[in-house]
Tab-separated table of C-alpha atoms and ligand atoms in Angstrom:
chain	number	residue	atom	x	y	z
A	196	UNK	CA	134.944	135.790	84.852
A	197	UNK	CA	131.677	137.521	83.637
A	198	UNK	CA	129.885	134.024	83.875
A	199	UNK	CA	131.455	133.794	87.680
A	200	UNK	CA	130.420	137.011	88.584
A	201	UNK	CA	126.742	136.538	87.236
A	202	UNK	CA	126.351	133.221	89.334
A	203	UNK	CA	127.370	134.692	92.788
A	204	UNK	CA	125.272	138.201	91.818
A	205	UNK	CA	122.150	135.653	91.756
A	206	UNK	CA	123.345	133.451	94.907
A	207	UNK	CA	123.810	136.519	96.483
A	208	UNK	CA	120.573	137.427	97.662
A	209	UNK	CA	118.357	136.414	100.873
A	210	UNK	CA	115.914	134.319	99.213
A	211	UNK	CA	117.552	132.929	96.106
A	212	UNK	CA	120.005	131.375	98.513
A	213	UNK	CA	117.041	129.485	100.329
A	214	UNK	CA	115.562	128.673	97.054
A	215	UNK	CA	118.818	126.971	96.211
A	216	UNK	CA	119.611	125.522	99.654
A	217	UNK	CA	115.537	123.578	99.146
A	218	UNK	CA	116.849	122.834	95.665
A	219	UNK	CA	119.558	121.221	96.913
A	220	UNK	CA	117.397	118.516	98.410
A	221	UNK	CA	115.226	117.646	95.129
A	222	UNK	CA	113.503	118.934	92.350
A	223	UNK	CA	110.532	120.977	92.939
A	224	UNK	CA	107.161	122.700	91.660
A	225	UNK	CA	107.192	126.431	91.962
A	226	UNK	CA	104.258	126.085	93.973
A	227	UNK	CA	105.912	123.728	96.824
A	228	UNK	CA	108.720	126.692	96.850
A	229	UNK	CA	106.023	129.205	98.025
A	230	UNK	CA	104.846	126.941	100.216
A	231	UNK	CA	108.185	126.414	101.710
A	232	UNK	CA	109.343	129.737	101.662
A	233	UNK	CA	105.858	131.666	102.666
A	234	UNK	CA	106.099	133.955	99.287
A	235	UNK	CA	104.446	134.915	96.639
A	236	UNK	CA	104.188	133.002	93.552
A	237	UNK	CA	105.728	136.061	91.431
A	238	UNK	CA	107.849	136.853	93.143
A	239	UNK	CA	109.306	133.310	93.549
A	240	UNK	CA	108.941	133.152	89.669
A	241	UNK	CA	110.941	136.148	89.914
A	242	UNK	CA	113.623	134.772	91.503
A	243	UNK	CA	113.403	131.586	89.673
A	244	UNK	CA	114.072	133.096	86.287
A	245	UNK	CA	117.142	135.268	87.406
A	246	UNK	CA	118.739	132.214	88.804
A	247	UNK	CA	117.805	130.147	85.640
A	248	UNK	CA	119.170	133.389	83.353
A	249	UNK	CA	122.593	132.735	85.580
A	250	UNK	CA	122.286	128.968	85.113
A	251	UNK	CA	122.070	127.957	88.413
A	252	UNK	CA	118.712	126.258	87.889
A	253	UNK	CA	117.047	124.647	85.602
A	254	UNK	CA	113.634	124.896	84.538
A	255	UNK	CA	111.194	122.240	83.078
A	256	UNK	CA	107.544	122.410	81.944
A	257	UNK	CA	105.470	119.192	82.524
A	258	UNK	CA	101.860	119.987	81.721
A	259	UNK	CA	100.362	122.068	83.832
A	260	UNK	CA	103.387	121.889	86.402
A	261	UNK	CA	106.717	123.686	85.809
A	262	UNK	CA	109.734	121.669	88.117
A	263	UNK	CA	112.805	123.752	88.708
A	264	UNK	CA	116.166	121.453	89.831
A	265	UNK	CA	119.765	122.753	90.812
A	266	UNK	CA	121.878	122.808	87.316
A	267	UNK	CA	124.624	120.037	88.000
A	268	UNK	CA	125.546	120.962	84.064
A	269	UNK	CA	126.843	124.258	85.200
A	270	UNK	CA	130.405	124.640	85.002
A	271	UNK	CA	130.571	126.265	88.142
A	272	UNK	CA	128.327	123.839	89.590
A	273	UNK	CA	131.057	123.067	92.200
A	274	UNK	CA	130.480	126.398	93.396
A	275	UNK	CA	126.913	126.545	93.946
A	276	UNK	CA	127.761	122.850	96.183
A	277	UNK	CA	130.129	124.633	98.453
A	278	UNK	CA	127.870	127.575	98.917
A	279	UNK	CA	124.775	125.354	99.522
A	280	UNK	CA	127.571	123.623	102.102
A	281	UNK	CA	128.326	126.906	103.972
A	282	UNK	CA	124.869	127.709	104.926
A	283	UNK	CA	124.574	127.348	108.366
A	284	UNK	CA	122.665	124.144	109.450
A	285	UNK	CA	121.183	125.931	112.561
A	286	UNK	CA	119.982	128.774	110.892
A	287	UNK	CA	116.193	129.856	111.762
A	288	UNK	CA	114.895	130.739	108.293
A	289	UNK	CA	116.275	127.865	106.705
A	290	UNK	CA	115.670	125.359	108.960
A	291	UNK	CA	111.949	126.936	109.315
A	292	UNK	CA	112.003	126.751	105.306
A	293	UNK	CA	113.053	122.921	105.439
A	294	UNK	CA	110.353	122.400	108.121
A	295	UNK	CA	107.602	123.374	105.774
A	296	UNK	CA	109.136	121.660	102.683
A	297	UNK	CA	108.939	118.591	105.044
A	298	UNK	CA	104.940	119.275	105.665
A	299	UNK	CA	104.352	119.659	102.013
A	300	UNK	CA	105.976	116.826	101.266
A	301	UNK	CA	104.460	114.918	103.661
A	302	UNK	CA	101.150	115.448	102.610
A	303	UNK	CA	102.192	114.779	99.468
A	304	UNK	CA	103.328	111.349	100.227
A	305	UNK	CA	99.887	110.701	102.784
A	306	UNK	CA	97.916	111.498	99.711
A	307	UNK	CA	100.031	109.198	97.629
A	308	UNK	CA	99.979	106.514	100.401
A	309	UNK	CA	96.282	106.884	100.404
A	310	UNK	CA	95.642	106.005	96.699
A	311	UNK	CA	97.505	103.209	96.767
A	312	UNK	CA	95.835	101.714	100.447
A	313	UNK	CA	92.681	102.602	98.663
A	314	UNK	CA	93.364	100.685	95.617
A	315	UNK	CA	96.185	98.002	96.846
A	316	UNK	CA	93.160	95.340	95.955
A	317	UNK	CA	92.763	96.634	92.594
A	318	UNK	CA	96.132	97.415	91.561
A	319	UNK	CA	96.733	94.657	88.937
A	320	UNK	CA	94.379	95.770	86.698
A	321	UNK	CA	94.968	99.298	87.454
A	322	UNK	CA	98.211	98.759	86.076
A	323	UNK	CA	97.162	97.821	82.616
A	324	UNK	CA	95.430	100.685	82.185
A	325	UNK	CA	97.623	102.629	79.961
A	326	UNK	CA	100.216	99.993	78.803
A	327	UNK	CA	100.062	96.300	77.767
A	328	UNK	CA	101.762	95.210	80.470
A	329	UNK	CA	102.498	91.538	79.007
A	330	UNK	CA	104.267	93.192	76.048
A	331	UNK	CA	106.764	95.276	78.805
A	332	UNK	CA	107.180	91.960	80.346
A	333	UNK	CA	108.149	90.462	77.582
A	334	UNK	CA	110.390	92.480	76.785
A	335	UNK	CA	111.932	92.943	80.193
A	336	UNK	CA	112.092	88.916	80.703
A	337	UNK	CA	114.091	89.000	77.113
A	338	UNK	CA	116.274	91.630	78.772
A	339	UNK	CA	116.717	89.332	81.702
A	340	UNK	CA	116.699	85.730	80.006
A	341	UNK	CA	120.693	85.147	80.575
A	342	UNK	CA	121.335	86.594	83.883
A	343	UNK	CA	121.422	84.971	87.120
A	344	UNK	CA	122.120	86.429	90.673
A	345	UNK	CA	122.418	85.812	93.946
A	346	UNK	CA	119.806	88.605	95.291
A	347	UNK	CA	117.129	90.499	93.083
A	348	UNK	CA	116.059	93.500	94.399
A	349	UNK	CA	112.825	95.054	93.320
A	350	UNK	CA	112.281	99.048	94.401
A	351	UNK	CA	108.652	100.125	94.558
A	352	UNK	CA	107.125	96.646	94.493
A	353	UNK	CA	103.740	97.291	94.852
A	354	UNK	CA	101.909	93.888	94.668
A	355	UNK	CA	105.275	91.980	93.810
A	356	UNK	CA	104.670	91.452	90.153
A	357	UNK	CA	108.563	91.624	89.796
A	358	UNK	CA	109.110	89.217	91.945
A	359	UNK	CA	106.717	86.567	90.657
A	360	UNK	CA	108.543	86.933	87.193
A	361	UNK	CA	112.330	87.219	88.052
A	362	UNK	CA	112.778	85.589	91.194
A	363	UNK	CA	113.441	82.678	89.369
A	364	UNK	CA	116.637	84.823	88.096
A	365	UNK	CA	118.259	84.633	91.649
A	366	UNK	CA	119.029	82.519	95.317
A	367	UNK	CA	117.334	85.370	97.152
A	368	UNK	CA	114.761	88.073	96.203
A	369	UNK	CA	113.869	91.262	97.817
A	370	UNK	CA	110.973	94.062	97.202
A	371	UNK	CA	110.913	97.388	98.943
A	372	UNK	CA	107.786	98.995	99.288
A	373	UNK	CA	106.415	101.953	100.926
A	374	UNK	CA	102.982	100.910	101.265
A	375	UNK	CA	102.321	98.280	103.656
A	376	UNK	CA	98.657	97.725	102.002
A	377	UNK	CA	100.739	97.273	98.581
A	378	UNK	CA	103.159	94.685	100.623
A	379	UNK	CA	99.816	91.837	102.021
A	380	UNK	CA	98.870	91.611	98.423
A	381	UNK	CA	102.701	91.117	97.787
A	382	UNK	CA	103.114	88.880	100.704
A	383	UNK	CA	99.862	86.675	99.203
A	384	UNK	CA	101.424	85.935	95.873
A	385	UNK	CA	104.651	85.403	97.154
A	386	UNK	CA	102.973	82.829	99.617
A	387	UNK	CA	104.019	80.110	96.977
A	388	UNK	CA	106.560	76.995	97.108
A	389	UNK	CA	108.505	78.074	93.902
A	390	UNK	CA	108.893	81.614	96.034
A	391	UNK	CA	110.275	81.109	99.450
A	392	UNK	CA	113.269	82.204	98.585
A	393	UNK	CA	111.602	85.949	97.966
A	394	UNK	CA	110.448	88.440	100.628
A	395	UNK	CA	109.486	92.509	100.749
A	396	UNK	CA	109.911	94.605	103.521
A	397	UNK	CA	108.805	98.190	104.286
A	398	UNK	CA	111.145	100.810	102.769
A	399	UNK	CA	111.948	103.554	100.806
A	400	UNK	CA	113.592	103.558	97.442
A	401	UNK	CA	115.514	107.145	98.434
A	402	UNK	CA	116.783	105.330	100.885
A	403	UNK	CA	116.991	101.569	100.459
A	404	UNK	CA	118.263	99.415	103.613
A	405	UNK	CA	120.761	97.505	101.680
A	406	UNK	CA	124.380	97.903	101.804
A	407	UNK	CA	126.393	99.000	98.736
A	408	UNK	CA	127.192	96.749	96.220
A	409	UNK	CA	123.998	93.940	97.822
A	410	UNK	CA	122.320	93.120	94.957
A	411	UNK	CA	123.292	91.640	91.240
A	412	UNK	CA	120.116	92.565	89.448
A	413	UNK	CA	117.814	96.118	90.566
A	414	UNK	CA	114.631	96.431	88.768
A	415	UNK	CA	112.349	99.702	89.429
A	416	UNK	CA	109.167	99.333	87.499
A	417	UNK	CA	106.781	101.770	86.954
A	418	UNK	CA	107.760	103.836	90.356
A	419	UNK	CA	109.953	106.750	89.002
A	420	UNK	CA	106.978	109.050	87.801
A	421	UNK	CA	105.413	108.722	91.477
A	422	UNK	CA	108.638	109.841	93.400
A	423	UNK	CA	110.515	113.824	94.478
A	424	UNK	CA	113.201	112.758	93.848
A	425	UNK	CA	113.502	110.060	91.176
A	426	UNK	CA	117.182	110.768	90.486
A	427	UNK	CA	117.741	109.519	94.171
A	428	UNK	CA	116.265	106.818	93.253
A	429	UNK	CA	118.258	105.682	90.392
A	430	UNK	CA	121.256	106.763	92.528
A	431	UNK	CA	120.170	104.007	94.741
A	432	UNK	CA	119.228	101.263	92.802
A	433	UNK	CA	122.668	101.792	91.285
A	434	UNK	CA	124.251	102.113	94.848
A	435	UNK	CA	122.741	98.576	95.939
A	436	UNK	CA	124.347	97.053	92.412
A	437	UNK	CA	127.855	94.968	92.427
A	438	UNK	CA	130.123	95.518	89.716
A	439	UNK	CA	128.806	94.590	86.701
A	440	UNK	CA	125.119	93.904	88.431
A	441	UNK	CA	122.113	94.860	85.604
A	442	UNK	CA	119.765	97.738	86.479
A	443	UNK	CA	116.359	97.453	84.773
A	444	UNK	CA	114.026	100.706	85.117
A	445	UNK	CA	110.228	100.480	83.504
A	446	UNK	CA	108.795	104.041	82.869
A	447	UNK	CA	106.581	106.107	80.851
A	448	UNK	CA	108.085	108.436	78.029
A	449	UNK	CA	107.048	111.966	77.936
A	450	UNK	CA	103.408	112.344	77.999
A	451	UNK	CA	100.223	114.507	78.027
A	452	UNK	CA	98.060	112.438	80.493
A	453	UNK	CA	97.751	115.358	83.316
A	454	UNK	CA	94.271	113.491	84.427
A	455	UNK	CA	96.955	111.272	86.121
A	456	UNK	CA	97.933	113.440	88.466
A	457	UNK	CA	94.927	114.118	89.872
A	458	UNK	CA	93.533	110.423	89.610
A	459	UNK	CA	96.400	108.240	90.287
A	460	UNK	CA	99.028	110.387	92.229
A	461	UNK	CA	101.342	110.610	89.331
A	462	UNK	CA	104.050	113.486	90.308
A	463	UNK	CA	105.319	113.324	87.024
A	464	UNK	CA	104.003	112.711	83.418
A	465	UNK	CA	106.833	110.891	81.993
A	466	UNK	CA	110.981	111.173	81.522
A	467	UNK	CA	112.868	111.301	78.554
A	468	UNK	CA	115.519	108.916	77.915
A	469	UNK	CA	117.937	112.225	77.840
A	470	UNK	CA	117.046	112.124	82.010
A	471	UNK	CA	116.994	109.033	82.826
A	472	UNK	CA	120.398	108.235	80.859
A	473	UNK	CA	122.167	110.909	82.246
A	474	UNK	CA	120.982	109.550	86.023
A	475	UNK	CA	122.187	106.292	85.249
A	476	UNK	CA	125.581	107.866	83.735
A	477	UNK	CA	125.767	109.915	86.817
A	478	UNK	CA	125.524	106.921	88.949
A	479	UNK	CA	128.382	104.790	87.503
A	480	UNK	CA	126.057	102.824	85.757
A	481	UNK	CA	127.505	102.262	82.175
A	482	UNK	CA	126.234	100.146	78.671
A	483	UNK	CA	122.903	101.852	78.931
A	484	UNK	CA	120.373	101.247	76.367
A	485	UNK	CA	117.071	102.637	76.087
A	486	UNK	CA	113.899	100.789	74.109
A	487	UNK	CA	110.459	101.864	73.413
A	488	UNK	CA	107.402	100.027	73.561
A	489	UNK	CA	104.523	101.791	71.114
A	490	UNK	CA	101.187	101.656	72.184
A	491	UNK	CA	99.039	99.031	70.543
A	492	UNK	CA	95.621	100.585	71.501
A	493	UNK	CA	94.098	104.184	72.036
A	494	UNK	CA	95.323	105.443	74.820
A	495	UNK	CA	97.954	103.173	76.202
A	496	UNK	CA	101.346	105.323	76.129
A	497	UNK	CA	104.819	104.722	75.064
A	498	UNK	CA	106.966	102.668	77.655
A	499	UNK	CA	110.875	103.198	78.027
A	500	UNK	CA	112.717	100.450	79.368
A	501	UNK	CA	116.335	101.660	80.066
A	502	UNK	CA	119.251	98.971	80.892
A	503	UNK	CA	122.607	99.090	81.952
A	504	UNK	CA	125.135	97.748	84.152
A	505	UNK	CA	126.910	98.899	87.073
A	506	UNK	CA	130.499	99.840	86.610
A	507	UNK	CA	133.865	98.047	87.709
A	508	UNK	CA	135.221	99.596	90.811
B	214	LIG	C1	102.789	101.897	90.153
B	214	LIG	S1	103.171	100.952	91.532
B	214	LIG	C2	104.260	99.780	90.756
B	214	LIG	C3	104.417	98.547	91.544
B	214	LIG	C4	105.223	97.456	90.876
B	214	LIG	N1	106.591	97.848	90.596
B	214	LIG	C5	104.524	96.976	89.643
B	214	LIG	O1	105.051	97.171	88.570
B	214	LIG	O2	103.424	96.429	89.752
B	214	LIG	C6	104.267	102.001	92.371
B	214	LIG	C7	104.649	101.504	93.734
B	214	LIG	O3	105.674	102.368	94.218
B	214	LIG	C8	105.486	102.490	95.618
B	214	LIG	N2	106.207	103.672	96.078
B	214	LIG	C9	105.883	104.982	95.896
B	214	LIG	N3	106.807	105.760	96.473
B	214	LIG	C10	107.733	104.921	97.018
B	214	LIG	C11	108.934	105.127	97.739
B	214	LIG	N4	109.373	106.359	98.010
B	214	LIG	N5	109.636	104.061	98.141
B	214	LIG	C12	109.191	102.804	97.887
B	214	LIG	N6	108.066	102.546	97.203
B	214	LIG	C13	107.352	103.600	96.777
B	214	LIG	C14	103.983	102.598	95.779
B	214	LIG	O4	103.590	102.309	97.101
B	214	LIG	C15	103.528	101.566	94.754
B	214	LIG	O5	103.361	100.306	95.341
C-alpha cells in the first residue's frame, strides 16, 4: 500500500500530472519539458526527481543531456496509464502544453531535416565517418544470407544503401524516408535493372504506411539515435513484420561523441543492448541477439546489430 500511496501523492499534483501526460507521448530532455510547460528548469527538476523517487519516471544521463521517460517497469504502471487516460483531452493547459511540445519538436525535426537536405549529396561518405561501414555490412548480409521475402522494408533509408544490398533478398522492396532530398539520391541508385522491383516513398518510421503484418524482413539502419521516440520506432518495424518475419536494427552502442549532436543532429549518443532488447521484447519480437562490431581505427565507435524475429500470432 505504502508504494500505492507514494505514486498517486506524486501524480497528484498540477504539474507533475502534465509532466506525465507529455511523458506519455515520448521520452524527453528536461529542457523540452520547460519549454512545453513554460517553467523553470528547477523547478521542473524538482518535480522530476519526486516523480522518479516514486518511480513513475525514469531518468537517464546521456552526455550533456539528461532524458526522463514514463517507467513501464513500475508495478503500478497500469495505474499511471489509466490516469494519463482520464485527463481530459479538451483541457486548456494541457492541450496548450501539447501545443508547445509540438513547436519544439518541430523545430527539432526542421533542424534535423535541414542537415540532411544540406548534406543528402554527401551522405555516403558521411556515413563512414565513425564506423567501417563494409564490416557492418558484412555482417548484416551474413545475418541475412538465408532469408528470402516477399517485401523488404527499409525505415529511415536515407540514400537507399539497404536497398541496393538486400533487395535481392525479396519480390518487392520498400524504403521510408523522411527526407525527400535523402529519397532523389535514393531514387538515382535504385534507377537500375537488377532494382525495379524496389521503391521509397515519403514517410515516417513512427508511423509507417504499411499495414500490420506487410513485410517479411524490416531493417532500420543507423536511424534510431536521430529519432523522439525510437521505441516507436521499433514498435513499428515490428508492427509491419509477419509471423516469424526478421527485424534487423544497425545502431551505435553507448558513446561519448556529444560533438554529434551539434554537428550531425544526433538526438541520442548511443543505446545499450539492455534498451533496445527490451523494445524488441516489448514488441513481440522474440530470438533476439545482439553483436558488436569493435572499432578498427581511432575514432570509429562500437556498432550493435540486434536481430530477432517476430512472434507467432
Ligand atoms: C543516418 S541516415 C541512415 C540512412 C540509411 N539507413 C543508411 O544507412 O544509409 C538516417 C536517415 O533517417 C531519416 N529519418 C530521420 N528521422 C526519420 C523519421 N522520423 N522517419 C523516417 N526517416 C527518418 C533521415 O532523413 C536519414 O535519411
Amino acid at each position: 500500500m505504502d508504494d500505492l500511496l507514494a505514486l498517486l501523492r506524486a501524480a497528484g499534483e498540477p504539474t507533475r500530472l502534465r509532466i506525465l501526460s507529455i511523458l506519455s507521448t515520448g521520452e524527453m530532455t528536461v529542457s523540452e519539458m520547460t519549454q512545453a510547460l513554460l517553467q523553470s528548469q528547477p523547478r521542473i527538476s524538482r518535480h522530476l526527481k519526486l516523480l522518479a523517487d516514486a518511480g513513475l519516471v525514469v531518468r537517464f544521463p546521456e552526455g550533456s543531456w539528461v532524458f526522463y521517460r514514463l517507467n513501464e517497469t513500475n508495478e503500478n504502471y497500469a495505474l499511471v496509464d489509466q490516469l494519463i487516460a482520464l485527463l481530459p483531452p479538451d483541457d486548456q493547459t494541457l492541450l496548450r502544453d501539447r501545443e508547445r511540445l509540438d513547436r519544439v519538436r518541430a523545430e527539432r525535426a526542421t533542424r534535423a531535416q535541414e542537415y540532411f537536405a544540406a548534406n543528402a549529396a554527401d551522405w555516403d561518405d558521411l556515413r563512414a565517418r565513425h564506423i567501417r561501414e563494409d564490416l557492418v555490412e558484412a555482417e548484416m548480409t551474413t545475418l541475412l544470407s538465408d532469408t528470402k521475402c516477399d517485401l523488404l522494408v527499409d525505415l529511415g533509408t536515407g540514400t537507399g544503401r539497404m536497398l541496393e544490398i538486400f533487395s535481392p533478398h525479396a519480390s518487392r522492396a520498400v524504403g521510408f524516408d523522411i527526407n525527400a532530398n535523402m529519397l532523389t539520391i535514393a531514387r538515382a541508385r535504385l534507377d537500375h535493372p537488377d532494382r525495379l522491383h524496389c521503391q521509397v516513398r515519403q514517410g515516417d518510421c513512427a508511423d509507417v504506411p504499411l499495414e500490420d503484418g506487410a513485410a517479411g524482413v524490416v531493417i532500420v539502419h543507423q536511424v534510431l539515435h536521430f529519432l523522439d521516440d525510437p521505441a516507436r520506432a521499433v514498435g513499428e518495424a515490428a508492427r509491419v513484420l509477419a509471423p516469424s518475419g526478421r527485424v534487423l536494427i544497425a545502431d551505435f552502442l553507448p558513446h561519448e561523441v556529444e560533438a554529434l549532436r551539434n554537428e550531425h543532429a544526433h538526438r541520442r549518443l548511443g543505446f545499450s543492448d539492455d534498451e533496445v532488447i527490451e523494445w524488441l521484447n516489448e514488441a513481440d519480437i522474440v530470438n533476439v541477439e545482439a553483436r558488436h562490431l569493435q572499432p578498427r581505427r581511432d575514432g570509429d565507435l562500437v556498432v550493435g546489430i540486434w536481430t530477432g524475429v517476430k512472434a507467432e500470432a
